[in-house]
PDB file of C-alpha atoms and ligand atoms in Angstrom:
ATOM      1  CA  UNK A   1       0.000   0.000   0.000  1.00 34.00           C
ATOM      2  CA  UNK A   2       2.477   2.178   1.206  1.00 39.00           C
ATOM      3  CA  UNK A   3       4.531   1.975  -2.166  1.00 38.00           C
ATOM      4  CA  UNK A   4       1.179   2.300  -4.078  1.00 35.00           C
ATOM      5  CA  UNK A   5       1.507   5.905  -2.517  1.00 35.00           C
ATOM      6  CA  UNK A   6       5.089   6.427  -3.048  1.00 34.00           C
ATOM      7  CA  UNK A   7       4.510   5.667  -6.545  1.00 34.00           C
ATOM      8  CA  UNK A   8       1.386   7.597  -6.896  1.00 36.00           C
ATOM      9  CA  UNK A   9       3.234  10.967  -5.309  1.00 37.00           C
ATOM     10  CA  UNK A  10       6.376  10.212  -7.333  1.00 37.00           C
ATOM     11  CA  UNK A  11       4.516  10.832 -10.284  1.00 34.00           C
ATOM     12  CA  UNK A  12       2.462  13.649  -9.136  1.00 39.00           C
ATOM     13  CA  UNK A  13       5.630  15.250  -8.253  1.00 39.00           C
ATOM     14  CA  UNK A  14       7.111  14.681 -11.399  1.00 38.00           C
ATOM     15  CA  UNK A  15       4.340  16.709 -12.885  1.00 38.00           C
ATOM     16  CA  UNK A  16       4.890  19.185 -10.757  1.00 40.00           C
ATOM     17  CA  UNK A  17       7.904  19.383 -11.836  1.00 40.00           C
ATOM     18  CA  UNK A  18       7.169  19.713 -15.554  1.00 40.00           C
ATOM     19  CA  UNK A  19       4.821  22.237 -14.840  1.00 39.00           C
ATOM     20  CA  UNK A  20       7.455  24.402 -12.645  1.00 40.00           C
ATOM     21  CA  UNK A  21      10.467  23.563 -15.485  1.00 39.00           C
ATOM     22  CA  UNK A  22       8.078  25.309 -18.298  1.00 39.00           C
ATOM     23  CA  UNK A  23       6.903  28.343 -15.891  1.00 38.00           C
ATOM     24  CA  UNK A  24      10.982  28.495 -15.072  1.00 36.00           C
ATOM     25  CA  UNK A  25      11.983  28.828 -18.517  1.00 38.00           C
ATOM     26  CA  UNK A  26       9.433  31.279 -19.775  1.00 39.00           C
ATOM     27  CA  UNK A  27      10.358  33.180 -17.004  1.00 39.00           C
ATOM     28  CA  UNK A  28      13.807  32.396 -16.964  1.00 38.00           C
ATOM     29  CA  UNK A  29      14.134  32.050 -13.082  1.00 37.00           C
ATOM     30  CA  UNK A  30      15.335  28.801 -11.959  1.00 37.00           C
ATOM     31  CA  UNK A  31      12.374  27.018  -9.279  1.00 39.00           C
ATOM     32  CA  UNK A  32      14.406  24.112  -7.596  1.00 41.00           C
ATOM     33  CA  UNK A  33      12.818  23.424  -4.661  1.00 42.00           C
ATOM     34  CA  UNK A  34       9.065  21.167  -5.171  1.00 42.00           C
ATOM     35  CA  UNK A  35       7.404  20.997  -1.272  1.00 42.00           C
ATOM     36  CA  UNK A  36       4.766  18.737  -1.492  1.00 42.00           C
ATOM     37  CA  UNK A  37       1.947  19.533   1.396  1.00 49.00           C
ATOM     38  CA  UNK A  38       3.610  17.709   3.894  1.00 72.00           C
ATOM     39  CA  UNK A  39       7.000  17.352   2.491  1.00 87.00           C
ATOM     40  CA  UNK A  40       8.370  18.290   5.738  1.00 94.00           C
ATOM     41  CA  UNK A  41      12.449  19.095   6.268  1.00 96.00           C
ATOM     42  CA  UNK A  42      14.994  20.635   7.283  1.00 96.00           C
ATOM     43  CA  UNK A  43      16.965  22.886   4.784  1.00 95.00           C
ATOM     44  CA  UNK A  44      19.912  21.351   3.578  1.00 95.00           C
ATOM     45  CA  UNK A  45      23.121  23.036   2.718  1.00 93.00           C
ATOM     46  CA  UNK A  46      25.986  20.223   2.463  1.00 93.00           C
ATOM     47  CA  UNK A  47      25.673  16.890   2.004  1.00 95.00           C
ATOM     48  CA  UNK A  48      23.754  16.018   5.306  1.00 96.00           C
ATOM     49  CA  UNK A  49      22.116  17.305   7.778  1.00 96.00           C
ATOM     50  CA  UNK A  50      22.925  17.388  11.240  1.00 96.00           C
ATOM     51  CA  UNK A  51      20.816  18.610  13.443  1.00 97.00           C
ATOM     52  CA  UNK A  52      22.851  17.302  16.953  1.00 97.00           C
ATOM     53  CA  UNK A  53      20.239  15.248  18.844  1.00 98.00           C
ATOM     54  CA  UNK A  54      20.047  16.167  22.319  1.00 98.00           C
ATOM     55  CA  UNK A  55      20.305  13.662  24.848  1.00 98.00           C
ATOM     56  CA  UNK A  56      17.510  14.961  27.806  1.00 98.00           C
ATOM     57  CA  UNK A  57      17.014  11.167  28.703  1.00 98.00           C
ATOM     58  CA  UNK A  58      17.526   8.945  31.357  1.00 98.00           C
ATOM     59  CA  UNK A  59      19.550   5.849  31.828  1.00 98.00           C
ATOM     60  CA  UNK A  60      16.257   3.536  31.429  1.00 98.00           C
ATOM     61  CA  UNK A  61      16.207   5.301  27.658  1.00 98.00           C
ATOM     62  CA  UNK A  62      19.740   5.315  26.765  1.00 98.00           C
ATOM     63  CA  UNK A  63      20.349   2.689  24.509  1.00 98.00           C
ATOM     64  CA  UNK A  64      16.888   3.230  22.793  1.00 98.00           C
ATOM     65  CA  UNK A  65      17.969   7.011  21.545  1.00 98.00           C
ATOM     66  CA  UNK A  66      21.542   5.919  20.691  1.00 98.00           C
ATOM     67  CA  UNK A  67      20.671   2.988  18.337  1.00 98.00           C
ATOM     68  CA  UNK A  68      17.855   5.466  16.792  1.00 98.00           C
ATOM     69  CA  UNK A  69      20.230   7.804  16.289  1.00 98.00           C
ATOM     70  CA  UNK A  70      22.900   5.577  14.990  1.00 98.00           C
ATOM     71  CA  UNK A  71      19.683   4.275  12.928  1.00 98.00           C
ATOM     72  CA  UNK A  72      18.861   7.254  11.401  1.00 98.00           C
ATOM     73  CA  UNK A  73      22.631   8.673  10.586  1.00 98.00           C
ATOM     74  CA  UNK A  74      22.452   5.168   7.745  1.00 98.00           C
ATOM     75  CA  UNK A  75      20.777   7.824   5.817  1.00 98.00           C
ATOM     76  CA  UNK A  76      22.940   9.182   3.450  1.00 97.00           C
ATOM     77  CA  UNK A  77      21.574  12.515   4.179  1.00 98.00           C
ATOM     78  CA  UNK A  78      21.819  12.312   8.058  1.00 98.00           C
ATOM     79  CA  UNK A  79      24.599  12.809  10.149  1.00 98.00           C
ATOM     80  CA  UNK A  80      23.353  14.066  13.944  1.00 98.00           C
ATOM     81  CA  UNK A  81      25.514  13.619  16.573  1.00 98.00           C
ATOM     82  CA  UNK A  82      24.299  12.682  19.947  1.00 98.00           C
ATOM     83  CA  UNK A  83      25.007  15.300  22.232  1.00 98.00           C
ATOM     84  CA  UNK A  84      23.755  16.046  26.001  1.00 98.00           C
ATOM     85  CA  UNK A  85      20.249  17.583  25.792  1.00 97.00           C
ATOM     86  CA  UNK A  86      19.595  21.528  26.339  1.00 96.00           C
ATOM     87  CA  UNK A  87      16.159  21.397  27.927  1.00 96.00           C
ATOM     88  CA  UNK A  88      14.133  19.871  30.816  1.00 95.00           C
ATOM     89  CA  UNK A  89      12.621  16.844  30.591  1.00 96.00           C
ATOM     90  CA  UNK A  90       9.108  17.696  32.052  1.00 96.00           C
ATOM     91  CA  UNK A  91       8.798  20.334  29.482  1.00 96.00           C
ATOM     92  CA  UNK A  92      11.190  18.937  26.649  1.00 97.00           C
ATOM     93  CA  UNK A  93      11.306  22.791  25.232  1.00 95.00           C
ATOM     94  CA  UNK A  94      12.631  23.090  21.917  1.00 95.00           C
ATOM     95  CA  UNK A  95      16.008  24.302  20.630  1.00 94.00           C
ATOM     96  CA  UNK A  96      17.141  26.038  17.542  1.00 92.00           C
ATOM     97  CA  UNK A  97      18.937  23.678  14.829  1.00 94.00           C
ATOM     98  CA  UNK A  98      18.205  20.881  17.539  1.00 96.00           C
ATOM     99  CA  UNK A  99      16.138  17.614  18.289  1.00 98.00           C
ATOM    100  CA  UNK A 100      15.296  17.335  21.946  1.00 98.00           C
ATOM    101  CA  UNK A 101      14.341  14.269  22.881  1.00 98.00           C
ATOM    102  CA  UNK A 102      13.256  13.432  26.830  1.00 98.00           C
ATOM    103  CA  UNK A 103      11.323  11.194  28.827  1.00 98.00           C
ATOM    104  CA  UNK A 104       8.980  11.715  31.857  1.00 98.00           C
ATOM    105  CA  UNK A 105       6.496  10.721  33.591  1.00 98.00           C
ATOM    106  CA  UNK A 106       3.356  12.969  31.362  1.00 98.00           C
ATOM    107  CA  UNK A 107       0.767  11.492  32.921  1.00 97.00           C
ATOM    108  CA  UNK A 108      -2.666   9.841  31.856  1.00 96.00           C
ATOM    109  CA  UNK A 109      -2.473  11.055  28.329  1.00 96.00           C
ATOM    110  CA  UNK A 110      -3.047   8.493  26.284  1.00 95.00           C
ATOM    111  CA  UNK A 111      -0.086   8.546  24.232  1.00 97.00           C
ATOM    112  CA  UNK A 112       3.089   6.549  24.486  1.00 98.00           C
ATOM    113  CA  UNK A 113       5.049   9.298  22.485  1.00 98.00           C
ATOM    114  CA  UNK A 114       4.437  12.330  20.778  1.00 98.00           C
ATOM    115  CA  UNK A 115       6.948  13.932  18.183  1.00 98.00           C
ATOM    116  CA  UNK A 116       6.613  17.969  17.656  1.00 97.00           C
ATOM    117  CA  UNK A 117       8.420  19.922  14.602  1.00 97.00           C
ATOM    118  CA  UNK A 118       8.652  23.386  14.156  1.00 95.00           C
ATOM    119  CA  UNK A 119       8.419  24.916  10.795  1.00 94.00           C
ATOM    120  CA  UNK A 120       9.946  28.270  10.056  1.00 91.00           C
ATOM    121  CA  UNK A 121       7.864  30.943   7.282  1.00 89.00           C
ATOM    122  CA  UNK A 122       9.806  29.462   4.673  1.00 88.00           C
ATOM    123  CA  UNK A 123       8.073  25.839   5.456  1.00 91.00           C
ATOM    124  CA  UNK A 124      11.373  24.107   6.472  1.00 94.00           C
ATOM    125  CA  UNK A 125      11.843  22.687   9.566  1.00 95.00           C
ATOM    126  CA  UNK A 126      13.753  24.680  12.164  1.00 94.00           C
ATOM    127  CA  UNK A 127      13.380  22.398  15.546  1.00 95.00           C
ATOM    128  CA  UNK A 128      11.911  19.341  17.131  1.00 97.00           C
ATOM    129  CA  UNK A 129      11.042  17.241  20.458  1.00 98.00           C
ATOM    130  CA  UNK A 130      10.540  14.004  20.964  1.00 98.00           C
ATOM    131  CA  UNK A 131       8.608  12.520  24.366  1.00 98.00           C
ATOM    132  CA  UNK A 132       8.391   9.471  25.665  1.00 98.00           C
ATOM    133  CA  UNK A 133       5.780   8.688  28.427  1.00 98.00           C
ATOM    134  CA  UNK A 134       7.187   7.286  31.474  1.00 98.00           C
ATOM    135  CA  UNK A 135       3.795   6.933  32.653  1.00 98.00           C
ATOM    136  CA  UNK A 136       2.614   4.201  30.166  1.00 98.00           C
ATOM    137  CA  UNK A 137       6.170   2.558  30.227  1.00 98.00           C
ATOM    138  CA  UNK A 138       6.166   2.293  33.739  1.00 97.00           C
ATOM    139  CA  UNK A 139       3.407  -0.695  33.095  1.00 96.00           C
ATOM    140  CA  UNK A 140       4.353  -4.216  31.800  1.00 96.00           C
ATOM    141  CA  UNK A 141       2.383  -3.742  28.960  1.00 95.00           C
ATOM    142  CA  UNK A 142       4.282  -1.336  27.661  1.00 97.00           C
ATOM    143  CA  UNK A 143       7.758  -1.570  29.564  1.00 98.00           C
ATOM    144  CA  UNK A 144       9.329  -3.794  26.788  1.00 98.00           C
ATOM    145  CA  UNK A 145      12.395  -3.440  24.673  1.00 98.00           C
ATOM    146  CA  UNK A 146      10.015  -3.708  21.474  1.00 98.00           C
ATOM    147  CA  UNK A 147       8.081  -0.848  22.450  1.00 98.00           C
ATOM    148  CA  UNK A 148      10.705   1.687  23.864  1.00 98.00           C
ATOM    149  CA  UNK A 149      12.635   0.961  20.827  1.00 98.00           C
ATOM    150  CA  UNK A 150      10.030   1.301  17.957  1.00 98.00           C
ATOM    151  CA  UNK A 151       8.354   4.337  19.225  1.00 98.00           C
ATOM    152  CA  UNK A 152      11.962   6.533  20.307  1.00 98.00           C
ATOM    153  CA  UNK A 153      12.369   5.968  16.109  1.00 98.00           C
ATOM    154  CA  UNK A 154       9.184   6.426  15.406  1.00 98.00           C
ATOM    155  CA  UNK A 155       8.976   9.997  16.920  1.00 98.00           C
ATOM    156  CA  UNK A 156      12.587  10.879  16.264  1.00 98.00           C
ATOM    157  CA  UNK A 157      12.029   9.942  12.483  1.00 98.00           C
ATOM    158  CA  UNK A 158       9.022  12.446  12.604  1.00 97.00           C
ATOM    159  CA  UNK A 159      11.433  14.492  13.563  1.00 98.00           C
ATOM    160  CA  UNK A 160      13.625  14.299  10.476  1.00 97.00           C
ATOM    161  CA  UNK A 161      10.174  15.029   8.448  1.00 97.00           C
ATOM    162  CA  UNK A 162       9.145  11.084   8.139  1.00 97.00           C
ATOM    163  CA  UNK A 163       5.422  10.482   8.669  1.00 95.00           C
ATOM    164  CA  UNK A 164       3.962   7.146   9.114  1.00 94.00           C
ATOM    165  CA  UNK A 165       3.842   4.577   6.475  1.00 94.00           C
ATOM    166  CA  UNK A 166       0.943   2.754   7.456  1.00 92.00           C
ATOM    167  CA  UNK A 167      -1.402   4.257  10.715  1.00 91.00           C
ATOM    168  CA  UNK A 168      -3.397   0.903  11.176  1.00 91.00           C
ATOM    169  CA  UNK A 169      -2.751  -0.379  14.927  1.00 91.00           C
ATOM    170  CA  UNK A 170      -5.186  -3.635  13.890  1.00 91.00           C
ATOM    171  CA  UNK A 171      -1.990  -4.520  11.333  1.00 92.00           C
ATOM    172  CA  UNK A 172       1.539  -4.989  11.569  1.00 93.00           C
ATOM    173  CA  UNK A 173       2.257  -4.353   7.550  1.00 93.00           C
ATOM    174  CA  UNK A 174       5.967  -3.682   7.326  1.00 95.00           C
ATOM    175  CA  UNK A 175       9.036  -3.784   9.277  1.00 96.00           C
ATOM    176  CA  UNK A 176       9.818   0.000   9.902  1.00 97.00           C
ATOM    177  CA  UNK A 177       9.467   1.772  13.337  1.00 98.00           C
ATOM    178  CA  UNK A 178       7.536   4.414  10.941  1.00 97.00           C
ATOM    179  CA  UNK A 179       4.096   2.376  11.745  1.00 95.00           C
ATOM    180  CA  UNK A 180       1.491   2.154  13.947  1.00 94.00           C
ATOM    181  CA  UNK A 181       0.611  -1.167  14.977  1.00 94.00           C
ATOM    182  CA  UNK A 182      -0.141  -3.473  18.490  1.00 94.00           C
ATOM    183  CA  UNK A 183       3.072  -5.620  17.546  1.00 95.00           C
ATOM    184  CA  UNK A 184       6.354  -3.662  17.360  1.00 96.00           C
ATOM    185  CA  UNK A 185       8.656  -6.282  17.886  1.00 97.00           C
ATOM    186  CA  UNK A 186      10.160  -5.930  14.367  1.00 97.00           C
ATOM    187  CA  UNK A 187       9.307  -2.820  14.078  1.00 98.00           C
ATOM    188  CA  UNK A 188      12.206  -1.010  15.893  1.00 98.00           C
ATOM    189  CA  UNK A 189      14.640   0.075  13.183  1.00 98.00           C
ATOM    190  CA  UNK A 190      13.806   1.770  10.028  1.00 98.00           C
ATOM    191  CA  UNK A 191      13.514  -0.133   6.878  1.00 97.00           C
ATOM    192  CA  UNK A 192      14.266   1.043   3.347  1.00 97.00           C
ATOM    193  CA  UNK A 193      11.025   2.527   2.447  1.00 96.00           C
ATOM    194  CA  UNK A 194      11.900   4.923   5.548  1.00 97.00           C
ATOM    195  CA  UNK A 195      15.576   5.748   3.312  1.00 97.00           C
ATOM    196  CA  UNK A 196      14.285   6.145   0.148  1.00 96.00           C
ATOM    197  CA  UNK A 197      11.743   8.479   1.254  1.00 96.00           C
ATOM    198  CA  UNK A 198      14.754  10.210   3.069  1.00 97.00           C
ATOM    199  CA  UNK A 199      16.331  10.423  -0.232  1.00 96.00           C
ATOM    200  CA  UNK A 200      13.739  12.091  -2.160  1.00 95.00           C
ATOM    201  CA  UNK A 201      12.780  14.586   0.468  1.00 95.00           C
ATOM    202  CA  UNK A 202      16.374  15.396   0.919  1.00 96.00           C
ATOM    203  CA  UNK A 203      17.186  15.345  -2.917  1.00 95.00           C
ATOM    204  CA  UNK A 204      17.336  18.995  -3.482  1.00 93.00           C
ATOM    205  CA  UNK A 205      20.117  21.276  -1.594  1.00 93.00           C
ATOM    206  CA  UNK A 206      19.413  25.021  -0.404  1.00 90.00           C
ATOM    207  CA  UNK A 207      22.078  27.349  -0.417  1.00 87.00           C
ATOM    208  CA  UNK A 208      21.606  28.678   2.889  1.00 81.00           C
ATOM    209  CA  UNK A 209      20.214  27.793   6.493  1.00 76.00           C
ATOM    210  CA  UNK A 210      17.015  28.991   8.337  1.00 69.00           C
ATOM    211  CA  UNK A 211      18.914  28.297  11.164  1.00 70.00           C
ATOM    212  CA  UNK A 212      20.602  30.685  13.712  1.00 61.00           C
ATOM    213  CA  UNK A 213      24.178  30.908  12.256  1.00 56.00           C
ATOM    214  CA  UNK A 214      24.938  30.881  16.684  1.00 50.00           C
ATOM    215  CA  UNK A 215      23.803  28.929  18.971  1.00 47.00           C
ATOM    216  CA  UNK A 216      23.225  31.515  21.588  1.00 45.00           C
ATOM    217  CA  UNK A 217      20.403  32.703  19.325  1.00 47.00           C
ATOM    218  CA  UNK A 218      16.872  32.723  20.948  1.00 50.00           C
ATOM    219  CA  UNK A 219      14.800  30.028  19.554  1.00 50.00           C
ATOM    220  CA  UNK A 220      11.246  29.962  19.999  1.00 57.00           C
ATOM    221  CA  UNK A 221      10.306  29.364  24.181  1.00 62.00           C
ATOM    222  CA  UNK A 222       6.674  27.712  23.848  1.00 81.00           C
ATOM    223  CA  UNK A 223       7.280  24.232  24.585  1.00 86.00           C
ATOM    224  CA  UNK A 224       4.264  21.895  23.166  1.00 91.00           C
ATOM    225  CA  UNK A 225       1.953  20.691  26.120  1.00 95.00           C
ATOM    226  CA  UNK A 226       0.844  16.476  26.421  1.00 96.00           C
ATOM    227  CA  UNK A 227      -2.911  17.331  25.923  1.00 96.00           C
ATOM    228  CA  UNK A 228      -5.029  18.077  22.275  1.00 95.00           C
ATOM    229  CA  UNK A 229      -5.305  21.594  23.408  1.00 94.00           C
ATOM    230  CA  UNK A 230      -1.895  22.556  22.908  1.00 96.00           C
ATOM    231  CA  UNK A 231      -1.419  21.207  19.521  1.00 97.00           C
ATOM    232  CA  UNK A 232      -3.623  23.617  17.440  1.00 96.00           C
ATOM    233  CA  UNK A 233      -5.946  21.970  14.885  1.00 97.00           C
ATOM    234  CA  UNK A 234      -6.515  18.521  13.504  1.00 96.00           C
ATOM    235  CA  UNK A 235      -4.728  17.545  10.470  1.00 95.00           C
ATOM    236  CA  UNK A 236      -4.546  13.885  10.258  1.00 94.00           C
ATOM    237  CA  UNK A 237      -6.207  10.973  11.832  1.00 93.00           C
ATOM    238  CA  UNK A 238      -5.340   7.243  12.489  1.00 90.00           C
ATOM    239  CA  UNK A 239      -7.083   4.014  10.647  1.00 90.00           C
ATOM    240  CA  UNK A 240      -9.124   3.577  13.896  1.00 87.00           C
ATOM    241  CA  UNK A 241     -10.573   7.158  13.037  1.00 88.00           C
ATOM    242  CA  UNK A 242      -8.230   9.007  15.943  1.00 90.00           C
ATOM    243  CA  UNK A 243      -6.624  12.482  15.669  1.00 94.00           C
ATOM    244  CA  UNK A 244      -3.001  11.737  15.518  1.00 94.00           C
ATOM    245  CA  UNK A 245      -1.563  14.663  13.177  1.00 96.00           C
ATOM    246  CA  UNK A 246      -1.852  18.604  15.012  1.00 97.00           C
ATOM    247  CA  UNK A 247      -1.016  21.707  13.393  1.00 96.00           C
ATOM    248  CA  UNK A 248      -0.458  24.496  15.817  1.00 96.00           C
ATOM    249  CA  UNK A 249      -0.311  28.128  14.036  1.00 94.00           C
ATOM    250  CA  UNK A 250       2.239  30.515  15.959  1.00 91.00           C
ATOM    251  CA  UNK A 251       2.173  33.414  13.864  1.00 90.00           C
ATOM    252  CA  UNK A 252       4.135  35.289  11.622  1.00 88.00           C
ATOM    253  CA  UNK A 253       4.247  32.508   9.463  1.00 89.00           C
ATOM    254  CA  UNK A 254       5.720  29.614  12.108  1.00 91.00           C
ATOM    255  CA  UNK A 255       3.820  26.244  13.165  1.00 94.00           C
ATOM    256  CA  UNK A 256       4.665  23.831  14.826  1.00 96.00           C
ATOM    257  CA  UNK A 257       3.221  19.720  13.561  1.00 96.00           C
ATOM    258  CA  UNK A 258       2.315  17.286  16.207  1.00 97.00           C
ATOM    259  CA  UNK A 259       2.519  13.819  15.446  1.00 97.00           C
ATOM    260  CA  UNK A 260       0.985  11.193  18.595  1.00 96.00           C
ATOM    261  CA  UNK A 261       1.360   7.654  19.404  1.00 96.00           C
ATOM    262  CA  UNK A 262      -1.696   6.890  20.906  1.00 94.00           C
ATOM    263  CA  UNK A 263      -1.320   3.594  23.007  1.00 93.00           C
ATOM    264  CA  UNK A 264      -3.306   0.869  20.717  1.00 87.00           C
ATOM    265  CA  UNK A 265      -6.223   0.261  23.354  1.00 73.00           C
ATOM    266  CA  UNK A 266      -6.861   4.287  23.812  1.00 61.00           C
ATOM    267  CA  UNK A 267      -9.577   5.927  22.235  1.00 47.00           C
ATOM    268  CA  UNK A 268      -8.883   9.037  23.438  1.00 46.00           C
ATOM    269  CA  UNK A 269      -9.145  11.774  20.267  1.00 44.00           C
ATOM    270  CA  UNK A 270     -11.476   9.796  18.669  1.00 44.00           C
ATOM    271  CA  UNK A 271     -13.907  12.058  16.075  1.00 40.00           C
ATOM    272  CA  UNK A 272     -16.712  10.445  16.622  1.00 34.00           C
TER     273      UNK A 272
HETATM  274 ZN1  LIG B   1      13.662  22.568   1.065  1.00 50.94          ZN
HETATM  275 ZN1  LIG B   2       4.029   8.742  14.682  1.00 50.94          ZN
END
């Protein structure tokens, strides 16, 4: 199914592409860059990008982020380093240039993990967070290896602009962390539908950053709350017919997109 789509948006982009190269050369300006509604990314001007990945977890989550990181850096158009985290964990504020990830104890929310990105006027990402509730894996049910592992690359892959390839928890269709299903065991690693859809929304090169050019620049404060409330208006929802996909507007042209892992058995955001 999920190549179906990848086909299907391949082509459309394509088009797109025709269309732009035509209006390009009667007007003689050069249109690179083809952003797709939710082509989300960061801008990038070498080879990779590397936004470092902040460490803001504890020792119960350690390996987890490490192998996602390492997981994610096989993309030929990653390379973060894993570096100690810049926020609190209760809060898990964002950075600019960064990915915060942190764990805590959120509380009765329903979720397991939710990933925030923030994109800058020009539509690229500028920051994320990743959070992993302590609450839910404080419970056997949820306090497995399988779990921790599937949903810390789940949300971090949001993170690098990945959404989900298939959002049915009553299915376990593919092997990539990028899915929502009951079963993760074998589901805690990307697979190579999650690169190749690196590589095309990577494909094209900008020529400068969005980011601050120094780090003691003052991102953004607002970190994104655990509750439906603080992440703006409904954008996507799940197989089972629950909001999963937020789009908060901030103004002057800044938003921030929340993806959730619901746990499988909630039915908490459900639209009807
Ligand atoms: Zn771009
Ligand atoms: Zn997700």
């Amino acid at each position: 199914m999920h190549h179906l789509k990848g086909r299907w948006r391949s082509k459309s982009t394509i088009l797109k592409i025709a269309g732009f190269a035509t209006a390009a050369t009667m007007l003689a300006t050069p249109v690179l860059a083809v952003h797709s509604w939710n082509n989300y990314h960061w801008k990038r001007t070498t080879t990779q990008i590397s936004p470092p990945v902040g460490d803001n977890v504890t020792t119960a989550w350690d390996s987890y982020l490490s192998t996602a990181v390492s997981d994610w850096n096989r993309s030929s158009y990653i390379q973060s380093s894993l570096t100690a985290g810049q926020t609190t964990r209760s809060t898990c504020g964002p950075k600019a240039g960064r990915i915060e990830v942190c764990n805590y104890a959120y509380g009765q929310t329903g979720w397991l993990g939710i990933a925030s990105i923030w994109l800058a006027a020009d539509g690229h990402i500028s920051q994320g967070t990743s959070k992993m509730n302590d609450t839910y894996y404080a419970t056997a049910q949820y306090n497995t290896p399988a779990w921790r592992a599937a949903v810390m690359c789940q949300e971090i892959g949001h993170d690098y602009g990945l959404a989900h390839q298939d959002e049915d928890f009553n299915t376990d269709a593919t092997n990539s962390c990028m899915e929502y299903t009951s079963w993760p065991s074998g589901n805690e690693h990307p697979d190579t539908h999650d690169y190749n859809q690196l590589a095309t929304i990577y494909s094209h090169a900008h020529s400068s950053s969005n980011l601050p050019s120094s780090s003691a620049a003052t991102p953004p404060a607002l970190a994104i709350g655990n509750t439906m409330k603080d992440w703006g208006r409904v954008i996507g929802t799940d197989k089972q017919g629950h909001w999963n996909k937020f789009e908060r507007d901030l103004g002057n042209g800044v938003k921030v997109i929340t993806h959730v892992t619901w746990l499988p058995d909630m039915h908490v955001g459900h639209n009807h």
